[in-house]
Amino acid sequence: MDCTKDKLVSIIVPVYNVEKFIEDTIECVRAQTYQSWELLLVEDVSKDSTRKVIETYLHDKPDGRIRLICQPENKGAAHARNRGLKEATGRFIAYLDADDLWEPEKLEKQIAFMEEKEAAFSFTGYEFADEEGRGLGKIVQVPEVLSYKEALKNTTIFTTTVMFDTDRIDKNMLEMPIIKSEDTALWWKVLRNGFTAYGLNENLVKYRRAGKSLSSNKLEAVRRIWNLYRKAEGMNVFSSAYHFCFWAVRAVMRRI
């Protein structure tokens, strides 16, 4: 595939307390069949040895495409992703959580898909994985397209699968809101502004469930999505409850 400079992918990774996983995540990027990328590791003042692990890795395996960006203080994933967005120089913006993994063809297939669909916003299917990154056989299928109204009832878009084309969408629009579940809030903001999300229904990502305390805390997840409906989208109680019911059913179906 043509990997010219105008197709550079900026991969934004918020990094916090992931000393066990970060090397594997870096390696899955370096193993991509599509090699025109920059990897922006935004270190959010980890309490463990994550920063040292990255520095040692970059010393032992230098790669000019990888940049360690250190936040002055811990502010959370939204701030870290926004810092990465500010530093990004690529046409395409891709998100990757620091403990997740990509299949080697992920970037190549997704860029080809976006060019075919003339898409500003795309996402892919994914598979739940254990702490060792081994697939558990539970693969999440994704729809061909999602509009704003559809996305409010279907939060199937997973951050590590998302890619934007800044030739088709203003980069400033991609700044994440400072709110819990900031990623979902961003997807809704983009879709609300008239864009469509295109789903590549192929398993190209491994989603490690272990250690994701926010995602694994079901009550907290309920509170976060309800807060998005009420505050981020300004819905009344009845509309929020209507959309929440759809969200809850689909959230359960993805995990069984």
Coordinates of N, CA and C in Angstrom, one line a residue:
M1 N 0.8 -1.2 0.0 CA 0.0 0.0 0.0 C 0.9 1.2 0.0
D2 N 0.4 2.3 -0.7 CA 1.1 3.6 -0.8 C 1.2 4.2 0.6
C3 N 2.4 4.4 1.1 CA 2.6 5.0 2.4 C 3.3 6.4 2.3
T4 N 2.8 7.2 1.4 CA 3.3 8.5 1.3 C 3.1 9.4 2.5
K5 N 3.8 10.5 2.5 CA 3.8 11.3 3.7 C 2.4 11.9 4.0
D6 N 1.6 12.2 2.9 CA 0.3 12.7 3.1 C -0.7 11.7 3.7
K7 N -0.2 10.5 3.9 CA -1.1 9.5 4.6 C -0.5 9.0 5.9
L8 N 0.3 9.9 6.5 CA 0.9 9.6 7.8 C -0.3 9.4 8.9
V9 N -0.1 8.4 9.7 CA -1.1 8.2 10.8 C -0.5 8.6 12.1
S10 N -1.1 9.4 12.8 CA -0.7 9.8 14.2 C -1.5 8.9 15.2
I11 N -0.8 8.1 15.9 CA -1.4 7.2 16.8 C -1.2 7.7 18.2
I12 N -2.3 8.0 18.9 CA -2.3 8.7 20.2 C -2.6 7.7 21.3
V13 N -1.7 7.6 22.2 CA -1.8 6.6 23.3 C -1.7 7.3 24.7
P14 N -2.7 7.4 25.4 CA -2.6 7.9 26.8 C -2.0 6.8 27.7
V15 N -0.9 7.1 28.4 CA -0.2 6.1 29.1 C -0.2 6.4 30.6
Y16 N -0.7 5.4 31.4 CA -0.8 5.6 32.8 C -0.8 4.2 33.5
N17 N 0.2 4.0 34.3 CA 0.3 2.7 35.1 C 0.1 1.5 34.3
V18 N 0.9 1.3 33.2 CA 0.8 0.2 32.3 C 2.1 -0.5 32.1
E19 N 2.9 -0.6 33.1 CA 4.3 -1.1 32.9 C 4.3 -2.6 32.4
K20 N 3.2 -3.3 32.7 CA 3.1 -4.7 32.3 C 2.8 -4.8 30.8
F21 N 2.2 -3.8 30.2 CA 1.6 -4.0 28.9 C 2.2 -3.1 27.8
I22 N 2.8 -2.0 28.2 CA 3.2 -1.0 27.2 C 4.2 -1.5 26.1
E23 N 5.1 -2.3 26.5 CA 6.0 -2.8 25.4 C 5.3 -3.6 24.4
D24 N 4.3 -4.4 24.8 CA 3.5 -5.2 23.8 C 2.7 -4.3 22.9
T25 N 2.2 -3.2 23.5 CA 1.4 -2.3 22.7 C 2.3 -1.5 21.7
I26 N 3.5 -1.1 22.1 CA 4.4 -0.5 21.1 C 4.8 -1.5 20.0
E27 N 5.1 -2.7 20.4 CA 5.4 -3.7 19.4 C 4.3 -4.0 18.4
C28 N 3.1 -3.9 18.8 CA 2.0 -4.2 17.9 C 1.9 -3.1 16.8
V29 N 2.3 -1.9 17.2 CA 2.4 -0.8 16.2 C 3.5 -1.0 15.3
R30 N 4.7 -1.3 15.8 CA 5.9 -1.5 14.9 C 5.7 -2.7 14.0
A31 N 4.8 -3.6 14.3 CA 4.5 -4.8 13.5 C 3.5 -4.5 12.4
Q32 N 3.0 -3.3 12.3 CA 2.0 -3.0 11.3 C 2.5 -3.1 9.9
T33 N 1.7 -3.7 9.0 CA 2.1 -3.7 7.6 C 2.1 -2.4 7.0
Y34 N 1.4 -1.4 7.5 CA 1.4 0.0 7.1 C 2.4 0.7 8.0
Q35 N 3.5 1.2 7.4 CA 4.6 1.7 8.2 C 4.7 3.2 8.3
S36 N 3.8 4.0 7.6 CA 3.8 5.4 7.7 C 3.0 5.9 8.9
W37 N 3.6 5.9 10.0 CA 3.0 6.3 11.3 C 3.9 7.0 12.2
E38 N 3.3 7.7 13.1 CA 4.1 8.3 14.3 C 3.3 7.8 15.5
L39 N 4.0 7.4 16.6 CA 3.4 6.9 17.8 C 3.6 7.9 18.9
L40 N 2.6 8.5 19.4 CA 2.7 9.5 20.4 C 2.2 8.9 21.8
L41 N 3.2 8.7 22.6 CA 3.0 8.1 23.9 C 2.9 9.2 24.9
V42 N 1.7 9.5 25.4 CA 1.5 10.6 26.3 C 1.5 10.1 27.7
E43 N 2.6 10.2 28.4 CA 2.8 9.7 29.7 C 2.2 10.6 30.8
D44 N 1.2 10.1 31.5 CA 0.3 10.9 32.4 C 0.7 10.8 33.9
V45 N 2.1 10.9 34.1 CA 2.6 10.8 35.5 C 2.2 9.6 36.2
S46 N 2.6 8.4 35.6 CA 2.3 7.1 36.2 C 3.0 7.0 37.6
K47 N 2.3 6.2 38.4 CA 2.9 5.9 39.8 C 3.8 4.7 39.8
D48 N 3.7 3.9 38.7 CA 4.6 2.7 38.6 C 5.8 3.1 37.7
S49 N 6.5 2.1 37.2 CA 7.7 2.3 36.4 C 7.4 2.4 34.9
T50 N 6.2 2.8 34.5 CA 5.8 2.9 33.1 C 6.8 3.8 32.3
R51 N 7.1 5.0 32.8 CA 7.9 5.9 32.1 C 9.3 5.3 31.9
K52 N 9.9 4.7 32.9 CA 11.2 4.1 32.8 C 11.2 2.9 31.8
V53 N 10.1 2.2 31.8 CA 10.0 1.1 30.8 C 10.1 1.6 29.4
I54 N 9.3 2.7 29.1 CA 9.3 3.3 27.8 C 10.7 3.8 27.4
E55 N 11.3 4.6 28.4 CA 12.6 5.2 28.1 C 13.7 4.1 27.8
T56 N 13.6 3.0 28.6 CA 14.6 1.9 28.4 C 14.3 1.2 27.0
Y57 N 13.1 1.1 26.7 CA 12.7 0.5 25.4 C 13.2 1.3 24.2
L58 N 13.0 2.6 24.3 CA 13.4 3.5 23.2 C 14.9 3.6 23.1
H59 N 15.6 3.4 24.3 CA 17.1 3.4 24.2 C 17.6 2.2 23.6
D60 N 16.9 1.0 23.9 CA 17.4 -0.3 23.3 C 16.9 -0.5 21.9
K61 N 15.8 0.1 21.6 CA 15.2 -0.1 20.2 C 14.8 1.3 19.7
P62 N 15.7 2.1 19.4 CA 15.4 3.5 18.9 C 14.6 3.5 17.6
D63 N 13.6 4.3 17.6 CA 12.7 4.5 16.4 C 12.3 5.9 16.4
G64 N 12.7 6.7 15.4 CA 12.4 8.1 15.3 C 10.9 8.4 15.2
R65 N 10.1 7.4 14.9 CA 8.6 7.5 14.7 C 7.9 7.5 16.1
I66 N 8.6 7.2 17.1 CA 8.0 7.1 18.4 C 8.4 8.2 19.3
R67 N 7.5 8.9 19.9 CA 7.7 10.1 20.7 C 7.1 9.9 22.1
L68 N 7.9 10.1 23.1 CA 7.4 10.1 24.5 C 7.1 11.5 24.9
I69 N 5.9 11.8 25.2 CA 5.4 13.1 25.6 C 5.0 13.0 27.1
C70 N 5.7 13.8 28.0 CA 5.4 13.7 29.4 C 4.5 14.8 29.9
Q71 N 3.4 14.5 30.4 CA 2.5 15.5 31.0 C 3.2 16.1 32.3
P72 N 3.0 17.4 32.6 CA 3.6 17.9 33.8 C 2.8 17.4 35.1
E73 N 1.6 17.1 34.9 CA 0.8 16.5 36.1 C -0.3 15.6 35.6
N74 N -0.7 14.7 36.4 CA -1.7 13.8 36.0 C -3.1 14.4 35.9
K75 N -3.7 14.4 34.7 CA -5.0 15.0 34.4 C -6.0 14.0 33.8
G76 N -5.6 12.8 33.5 CA -6.5 11.9 33.0 C -6.4 11.7 31.5
A77 N -7.2 10.7 31.0 CA -7.0 10.3 29.6 C -7.5 11.3 28.6
A78 N -8.5 12.1 28.9 CA -9.0 13.1 28.0 C -7.9 14.2 27.7
H79 N -7.3 14.7 28.8 CA -6.3 15.7 28.6 C -5.1 15.1 27.9
A80 N -4.8 13.8 28.2 CA -3.6 13.2 27.5 C -3.9 13.0 26.0
R81 N -5.1 12.6 25.7 CA -5.4 12.4 24.2 C -5.4 13.8 23.5
N82 N -5.9 14.8 24.2 CA -5.9 16.1 23.6 C -4.5 16.7 23.4
R83 N -3.6 16.3 24.4 CA -2.2 16.7 24.2 C -1.6 16.0 23.0
G84 N -1.9 14.7 22.9 CA -1.4 14.0 21.7 C -2.0 14.6 20.4
L85 N -3.2 15.0 20.4 CA -3.8 15.6 19.2 C -3.1 16.9 18.8
K86 N -2.8 17.7 19.8 CA -2.1 18.9 19.6 C -0.7 18.7 19.0
E87 N 0.0 17.6 19.4 CA 1.3 17.3 18.9 C 1.3 16.5 17.6
A88 N 0.2 16.0 17.2 CA 0.1 15.1 16.0 C 0.4 15.9 14.7
T89 N 1.1 15.3 13.8 CA 1.4 15.9 12.5 C 0.8 15.1 11.4
G90 N 0.1 14.0 11.6 CA -0.4 13.1 10.5 C -1.7 13.6 10.0
R91 N -2.0 13.1 8.8 CA -3.4 13.3 8.3 C -4.4 12.5 9.0
F92 N -4.1 11.3 9.3 CA -5.0 10.4 10.0 C -4.7 10.4 11.5
I93 N -5.8 10.4 12.3 CA -5.7 10.3 13.8 C -6.2 9.0 14.2
A94 N -5.4 8.2 14.9 CA -5.9 6.9 15.4 C -5.7 6.8 16.9
Y95 N -6.6 6.2 17.6 CA -6.5 6.0 19.1 C -6.1 4.6 19.4
L96 N -5.3 4.4 20.4 CA -4.9 3.1 20.9 C -4.7 3.2 22.4
D97 N -5.4 2.4 23.2 CA -5.2 2.4 24.6 C -4.0 1.6 24.9
A98 N -3.3 2.0 26.0 CA -2.0 1.5 26.3 C -1.9 0.0 26.6
D99 N -3.0 -0.7 26.8 CA -2.9 -2.1 27.1 C -3.6 -2.9 26.1
D100 N -4.0 -2.3 25.0 CA -4.7 -3.0 23.9 C -3.7 -3.4 22.8
L101 N -4.2 -4.2 21.9 CA -3.3 -4.7 20.8 C -4.0 -4.6 19.4
W102 N -3.3 -4.3 18.4 CA -3.8 -4.3 17.0 C -3.3 -5.5 16.3
E103 N -4.1 -6.0 15.4 CA -3.6 -7.0 14.4 C -2.7 -6.3 13.4
P104 N -1.7 -7.0 12.8 CA -0.7 -6.3 12.0 C -1.3 -5.6 10.8
E105 N -2.5 -6.0 10.3 CA -3.1 -5.3 9.1 C -4.0 -4.2 9.5
K106 N -4.1 -3.9 10.7 CA -5.2 -2.9 11.2 C -5.1 -1.6 10.4
L107 N -4.0 -0.9 10.4 CA -3.9 0.4 9.8 C -4.1 0.3 8.3
E108 N -3.5 -0.7 7.7 CA -3.5 -0.8 6.2 C -5.0 -1.0 5.8
K109 N -5.7 -2.0 6.4 CA -7.1 -2.3 6.0 C -8.0 -1.1 6.3
Q110 N -7.8 -0.4 7.5 CA -8.7 0.7 7.8 C -8.5 1.9 6.9
I111 N -7.3 2.2 6.6 CA -7.1 3.3 5.7 C -7.7 3.0 4.3
A112 N -7.5 1.8 3.8 CA -8.1 1.5 2.5 C -9.6 1.5 2.6
F113 N -10.2 1.1 3.7 CA -11.6 1.1 3.9 C -12.1 2.6 3.9
M114 N -11.4 3.5 4.5 CA -11.8 4.9 4.6 C -11.7 5.6 3.2
E115 N -10.7 5.2 2.5 CA -10.6 5.8 1.2 C -11.7 5.3 0.2
E116 N -12.0 4.0 0.4 CA -13.1 3.4 -0.4 C -14.5 4.1 -0.1
K117 N -14.7 4.3 1.2 CA -16.0 4.9 1.6 C -16.0 6.5 1.6
E118 N -14.8 7.1 1.4 CA -14.6 8.5 1.5 C -15.1 9.0 2.9
A119 N -14.6 8.3 3.9 CA -15.1 8.4 5.3 C -14.1 9.4 6.0
A120 N -14.7 10.2 6.9 CA -14.0 11.0 7.8 C -13.8 10.3 9.1
F121 N -14.6 9.3 9.4 CA -14.7 8.7 10.7 C -15.0 7.2 10.5
S122 N -14.1 6.4 11.1 CA -14.3 4.9 10.9 C -14.0 4.2 12.2
F123 N -14.5 3.0 12.3 CA -14.2 2.1 13.5 C -14.2 0.7 13.0
T124 N -13.7 -0.2 13.8 CA -13.7 -1.6 13.4 C -14.2 -2.5 14.5
G125 N -14.4 -3.8 14.1 CA -14.7 -4.8 15.1 C -13.5 -5.1 16.0
Y126 N -13.8 -5.9 17.0 CA -12.7 -6.2 18.0 C -13.1 -7.4 18.8
E127 N -12.1 -8.0 19.5 CA -12.2 -9.2 20.3 C -11.8 -8.9 21.7
F128 N -12.6 -9.4 22.6 CA -12.2 -9.3 24.0 C -11.0 -10.3 24.2
A129 N -10.0 -9.9 25.1 CA -8.8 -10.7 25.3 C -8.5 -10.7 26.8
D130 N -7.7 -11.7 27.2 CA -7.4 -11.8 28.6 C -6.2 -10.9 28.9
E131 N -5.7 -11.0 30.1 CA -4.6 -10.2 30.5 C -3.3 -10.4 29.7
E132 N -3.2 -11.6 29.2 CA -2.0 -11.9 28.4 C -2.2 -11.5 26.9
G133 N -3.3 -10.9 26.6 CA -3.6 -10.5 25.2 C -4.1 -11.6 24.3
R134 N -4.5 -12.7 24.9 CA -5.0 -13.8 24.1 C -6.5 -13.6 23.9
G135 N -6.9 -13.8 22.6 CA -8.3 -13.6 22.3 C -9.2 -14.6 23.0
L136 N -10.4 -14.2 23.5 CA -11.3 -15.0 24.2 C -12.4 -15.6 23.3
G137 N -12.4 -15.3 22.1 CA -13.4 -15.8 21.1 C -14.6 -15.0 21.1
K138 N -14.8 -14.0 21.9 CA -15.9 -13.1 21.9 C -15.6 -11.9 21.0
I139 N -16.1 -11.9 19.8 CA -15.8 -10.9 18.8 C -17.0 -10.0 18.7
V140 N -16.8 -8.7 18.8 CA -17.9 -7.7 18.6 C -18.0 -7.3 17.2
Q141 N -19.2 -7.6 16.6 CA -19.5 -7.2 15.2 C -20.0 -5.7 15.2
V142 N -19.7 -5.0 14.2 CA -20.0 -3.6 14.1 C -20.9 -3.3 12.9
P143 N -21.8 -2.3 13.0 CA -22.7 -2.0 11.9 C -21.9 -1.3 10.7
E144 N -22.5 -1.3 9.6 CA -21.9 -0.7 8.4 C -21.7 0.8 8.6
V145 N -22.8 1.4 9.2 CA -22.7 2.9 9.4 C -23.4 3.2 10.7
L146 N -23.1 4.3 11.3 CA -23.8 4.8 12.5 C -24.0 6.3 12.3
S147 N -25.2 6.7 12.5 CA -25.5 8.1 12.5 C -25.6 8.6 14.0
Y148 N -25.8 9.8 14.2 CA -25.9 10.4 15.5 C -27.0 9.7 16.3
K149 N -28.2 9.6 15.7 CA -29.4 9.1 16.4 C -29.1 7.6 16.7
E150 N -28.5 6.9 15.8 CA -28.2 5.5 16.0 C -27.2 5.3 17.1
A151 N -26.2 6.1 17.1 CA -25.1 6.0 18.1 C -25.5 6.2 19.5
L152 N -26.5 7.1 19.7 CA -27.0 7.3 21.0 C -27.6 6.0 21.7
K153 N -28.0 5.1 20.9 CA -28.5 3.8 21.4 C -27.6 2.7 21.2
N154 N -26.4 3.0 20.7 CA -25.5 1.9 20.4 C -24.0 2.3 20.5
T155 N -23.5 2.2 21.7 CA -22.1 2.6 22.0 C -21.1 1.5 21.7
T156 N -21.3 1.0 20.5 CA -20.4 -0.1 20.1 C -19.0 0.4 19.6
I157 N -18.9 1.7 19.4 CA -17.6 2.2 18.9 C -16.6 2.2 20.1
F158 N -15.5 1.4 19.9 CA -14.5 1.2 20.9 C -13.3 2.1 20.5
T159 N -12.8 2.8 21.5 CA -11.7 3.8 21.2 C -10.6 3.3 20.4
T160 N -10.0 2.1 20.8 CA -8.8 1.6 20.1 C -9.1 1.2 18.7
T161 N -10.3 1.2 18.2 CA -10.6 0.9 16.8 C -10.8 2.2 15.9
V162 N -10.9 3.3 16.5 CA -11.3 4.6 15.8 C -10.2 5.2 15.0
M163 N -10.5 5.7 13.9 CA -9.6 6.5 13.0 C -10.4 7.7 12.4
F164 N -9.8 8.9 12.4 CA -10.3 10.1 11.7 C -9.4 10.5 10.6
D165 N -10.0 11.1 9.5 CA -9.2 11.6 8.4 C -9.3 13.2 8.5
T166 N -8.3 13.8 8.9 CA -8.3 15.3 9.1 C -8.4 16.1 7.7
D167 N -8.3 15.4 6.6 CA -8.6 16.0 5.3 C -10.1 16.2 5.1
R168 N -10.8 15.4 5.9 CA -12.3 15.5 5.8 C -13.0 16.0 7.0
I169 N -12.3 16.2 8.1 CA -12.9 16.7 9.3 C -11.9 17.6 10.0
D170 N -12.3 18.7 10.5 CA -11.5 19.7 11.1 C -10.8 19.1 12.3
K171 N -9.5 19.2 12.4 CA -8.8 18.6 13.6 C -9.3 19.2 14.9
N172 N -9.7 20.4 14.9 CA -10.1 21.1 16.1 C -11.4 20.4 16.7
M173 N -12.2 19.8 15.8 CA -13.4 19.2 16.3 C -13.1 17.9 17.1
L174 N -11.9 17.4 17.0 CA -11.5 16.1 17.6 C -11.0 16.2 19.0
E175 N -11.0 17.4 19.5 CA -10.6 17.6 20.9 C -11.7 17.0 21.8
M176 N -11.2 16.1 22.7 CA -12.2 15.4 23.6 C -12.7 16.3 24.7
P177 N -14.0 16.2 25.0 CA -14.6 16.9 26.1 C -14.0 16.4 27.4
I178 N -13.9 17.3 28.4 CA -13.4 16.9 29.7 C -14.6 16.5 30.5
I179 N -14.9 15.2 30.3 CA -16.0 14.6 31.0 C -15.8 13.1 31.0
K180 N -16.3 12.4 32.0 CA -16.2 10.9 32.0 C -16.8 10.3 30.8
S181 N -16.2 9.3 30.3 CA -16.5 8.7 29.0 C -16.3 9.7 27.9
E182 N -15.2 10.4 27.9 CA -14.9 11.5 27.0 C -14.8 10.9 25.5
D183 N -14.5 9.7 25.4 CA -14.4 9.1 24.0 C -15.8 9.0 23.4
T184 N -16.7 8.5 24.1 CA -18.1 8.4 23.6 C -18.6 9.8 23.3
A185 N -18.4 10.7 24.3 CA -18.8 12.1 24.1 C -18.3 12.7 22.8
L186 N -17.0 12.4 22.4 CA -16.4 12.9 21.2 C -17.1 12.3 20.0
W187 N -17.4 10.9 20.0 CA -18.0 10.3 18.9 C -19.4 11.0 18.6
W188 N -20.1 11.2 19.7 CA -21.4 11.8 19.6 C -21.3 13.3 19.1
K189 N -20.3 14.0 19.5 CA -20.2 15.4 19.1 C -19.9 15.4 17.6
V190 N -19.0 14.5 17.1 CA -18.7 14.5 15.7 C -19.9 14.1 14.9
L191 N -20.7 13.1 15.3 CA -21.8 12.7 14.6 C -22.9 13.7 14.6
R192 N -23.1 14.4 15.7 CA -24.1 15.5 15.9 C -23.8 16.6 14.9
N193 N -22.6 16.7 14.4 CA -22.2 17.8 13.5 C -22.3 17.3 12.0
G194 N -23.0 16.2 11.8 CA -23.4 15.8 10.5 C -22.5 14.8 9.8
F195 N -21.5 14.2 10.5 CA -20.7 13.2 10.0 C -21.3 11.8 10.3
T196 N -20.9 10.8 9.5 CA -21.3 9.5 9.6 C -20.1 8.6 10.0
A197 N -20.3 7.7 10.9 CA -19.2 6.7 11.3 C -19.4 5.5 10.5
Y198 N -18.3 5.0 9.8 CA -18.4 3.8 9.0 C -17.7 2.7 9.7
G199 N -18.4 1.6 9.8 CA -17.9 0.4 10.5 C -17.2 -0.6 9.6
L200 N -16.0 -0.9 9.8 CA -15.3 -2.0 9.1 C -15.5 -3.3 10.0
N201 N -16.4 -4.1 9.6 CA -16.8 -5.3 10.4 C -15.8 -6.4 10.3
E202 N -14.6 -6.2 10.8 CA -13.5 -7.1 10.8 C -12.8 -7.0 12.1
N203 N -12.4 -8.2 12.7 CA -11.8 -8.2 14.0 C -10.3 -7.8 13.8
L204 N -9.9 -6.6 14.2 CA -8.6 -6.1 14.0 C -7.9 -5.6 15.3
V205 N -8.6 -5.8 16.4 CA -8.2 -5.3 17.7 C -8.4 -6.3 18.8
K206 N -7.5 -6.4 19.7 CA -7.7 -7.1 20.9 C -7.9 -6.2 22.1
Y207 N -9.0 -6.3 22.8 CA -9.4 -5.4 23.9 C -9.1 -6.2 25.2
R208 N -8.1 -5.8 25.9 CA -7.8 -6.5 27.2 C -8.7 -6.0 28.2
R209 N -9.5 -6.9 28.8 CA -10.4 -6.5 29.9 C -9.8 -6.3 31.2
A210 N -8.7 -7.1 31.5 CA -8.1 -7.1 32.8 C -7.6 -5.7 33.1
G211 N -7.8 -5.2 34.3 CA -7.2 -4.0 34.8 C -8.0 -2.7 34.4
K212 N -9.0 -2.9 33.6 CA -9.7 -1.7 33.2 C -10.8 -1.4 34.2
S213 N -10.5 -0.8 35.3 CA -11.4 -0.6 36.4 C -12.6 0.1 36.1
L214 N -12.5 1.2 35.3 CA -13.7 2.0 34.9 C -14.7 1.2 34.1
S215 N -14.1 0.5 33.1 CA -15.0 -0.3 32.2 C -15.6 -1.5 32.9
S216 N -14.8 -2.1 33.9 CA -15.3 -3.3 34.6 C -16.3 -2.9 35.7
N217 N -16.3 -1.7 36.2 CA -17.2 -1.3 37.2 C -18.6 -0.9 36.6
K218 N -19.5 -1.9 36.6 CA -20.8 -1.7 35.9 C -21.6 -0.5 36.4
L219 N -21.6 -0.3 37.7 CA -22.4 0.8 38.3 C -21.8 2.1 37.8
E220 N -20.5 2.2 37.8 CA -19.8 3.4 37.3 C -20.1 3.7 35.8
A221 N -20.1 2.6 35.0 CA -20.5 2.7 33.6 C -21.9 3.2 33.4
V222 N -22.8 2.7 34.2 CA -24.2 3.2 34.1 C -24.2 4.7 34.4
R223 N -23.5 5.1 35.5 CA -23.5 6.6 35.8 C -22.9 7.4 34.7
R224 N -21.9 6.9 34.1 CA -21.2 7.7 33.1 C -22.1 7.9 31.9
I225 N -22.7 6.8 31.4 CA -23.5 7.0 30.2 C -24.8 7.8 30.5
W226 N -25.3 7.7 31.7 CA -26.5 8.5 32.0 C -26.1 10.0 32.1
N227 N -24.9 10.3 32.6 CA -24.4 11.6 32.7 C -24.2 12.2 31.3
L228 N -23.8 11.4 30.3 CA -23.6 11.8 29.0 C -24.9 12.3 28.4
Y229 N -25.9 11.4 28.6 CA -27.2 11.8 28.0 C -27.8 13.1 28.6
R230 N -27.7 13.2 29.9 CA -28.3 14.3 30.6 C -27.5 15.6 30.4
K231 N -26.1 15.5 30.5 CA -25.3 16.7 30.6 C -24.7 17.0 29.2
A232 N -24.0 16.1 28.6 CA -23.3 16.3 27.4 C -24.3 16.5 26.2
E233 N -25.4 15.8 26.2 CA -26.4 15.9 25.1 C -27.6 16.7 25.5
G234 N -27.7 17.0 26.8 CA -28.8 17.9 27.2 C -30.2 17.3 27.0
M235 N -30.3 15.9 27.1 CA -31.6 15.3 27.0 C -32.4 15.4 28.3
N236 N -33.7 15.3 28.1 CA -34.6 15.3 29.3 C -34.6 13.8 29.9
V237 N -35.2 13.6 31.0 CA -35.2 12.4 31.7 C -35.8 11.3 30.8
F238 N -36.9 11.6 30.2 CA -37.6 10.5 29.4 C -36.8 10.1 28.2
S239 N -36.2 11.1 27.5 CA -35.4 10.7 26.3 C -34.1 10.0 26.7
S240 N -33.5 10.4 27.9 CA -32.4 9.7 28.4 C -32.7 8.3 28.7
A241 N -33.8 8.1 29.4 CA -34.2 6.7 29.8 C -34.5 5.8 28.5
Y242 N -35.1 6.4 27.5 CA -35.4 5.7 26.3 C -34.1 5.2 25.6
H243 N -33.1 6.1 25.5 CA -31.9 5.7 24.8 C -31.0 4.8 25.7
F244 N -31.1 5.0 27.0 CA -30.4 4.2 28.0 C -30.8 2.7 27.9
C245 N -32.1 2.5 27.7 CA -32.5 1.1 27.7 C -31.9 0.3 26.5
F246 N -31.8 1.0 25.3 CA -31.1 0.4 24.2 C -29.7 0.2 24.5
W247 N -29.0 1.2 25.1 CA -27.6 1.1 25.4 C -27.4 -0.1 26.3
A248 N -28.2 -0.3 27.4 CA -28.0 -1.4 28.3 C -28.1 -2.7 27.7
V249 N -29.1 -2.9 26.9 CA -29.3 -4.2 26.2 C -28.1 -4.5 25.3
R250 N -27.7 -3.6 24.5 CA -26.6 -3.8 23.6 C -25.2 -4.0 24.4
A251 N -25.1 -3.3 25.5 CA -23.9 -3.5 26.3 C -23.8 -4.9 26.8
V252 N -24.9 -5.4 27.3 CA -24.9 -6.8 27.8 C -24.7 -7.8 26.7
M253 N -25.3 -7.6 25.5 CA -25.1 -8.5 24.4 C -23.7 -8.6 23.9
R254 N -23.0 -7.5 24.0 CA -21.6 -7.5 23.6 C -20.7 -8.4 24.5
R255 N -21.1 -8.7 25.7 CA -20.3 -9.4 26.6 C -20.7 -10.8 26.9
I256 N -21.8 -11.3 26.3 CA -22.2 -12.6 26.5 C -22.1 -13.5 25.3

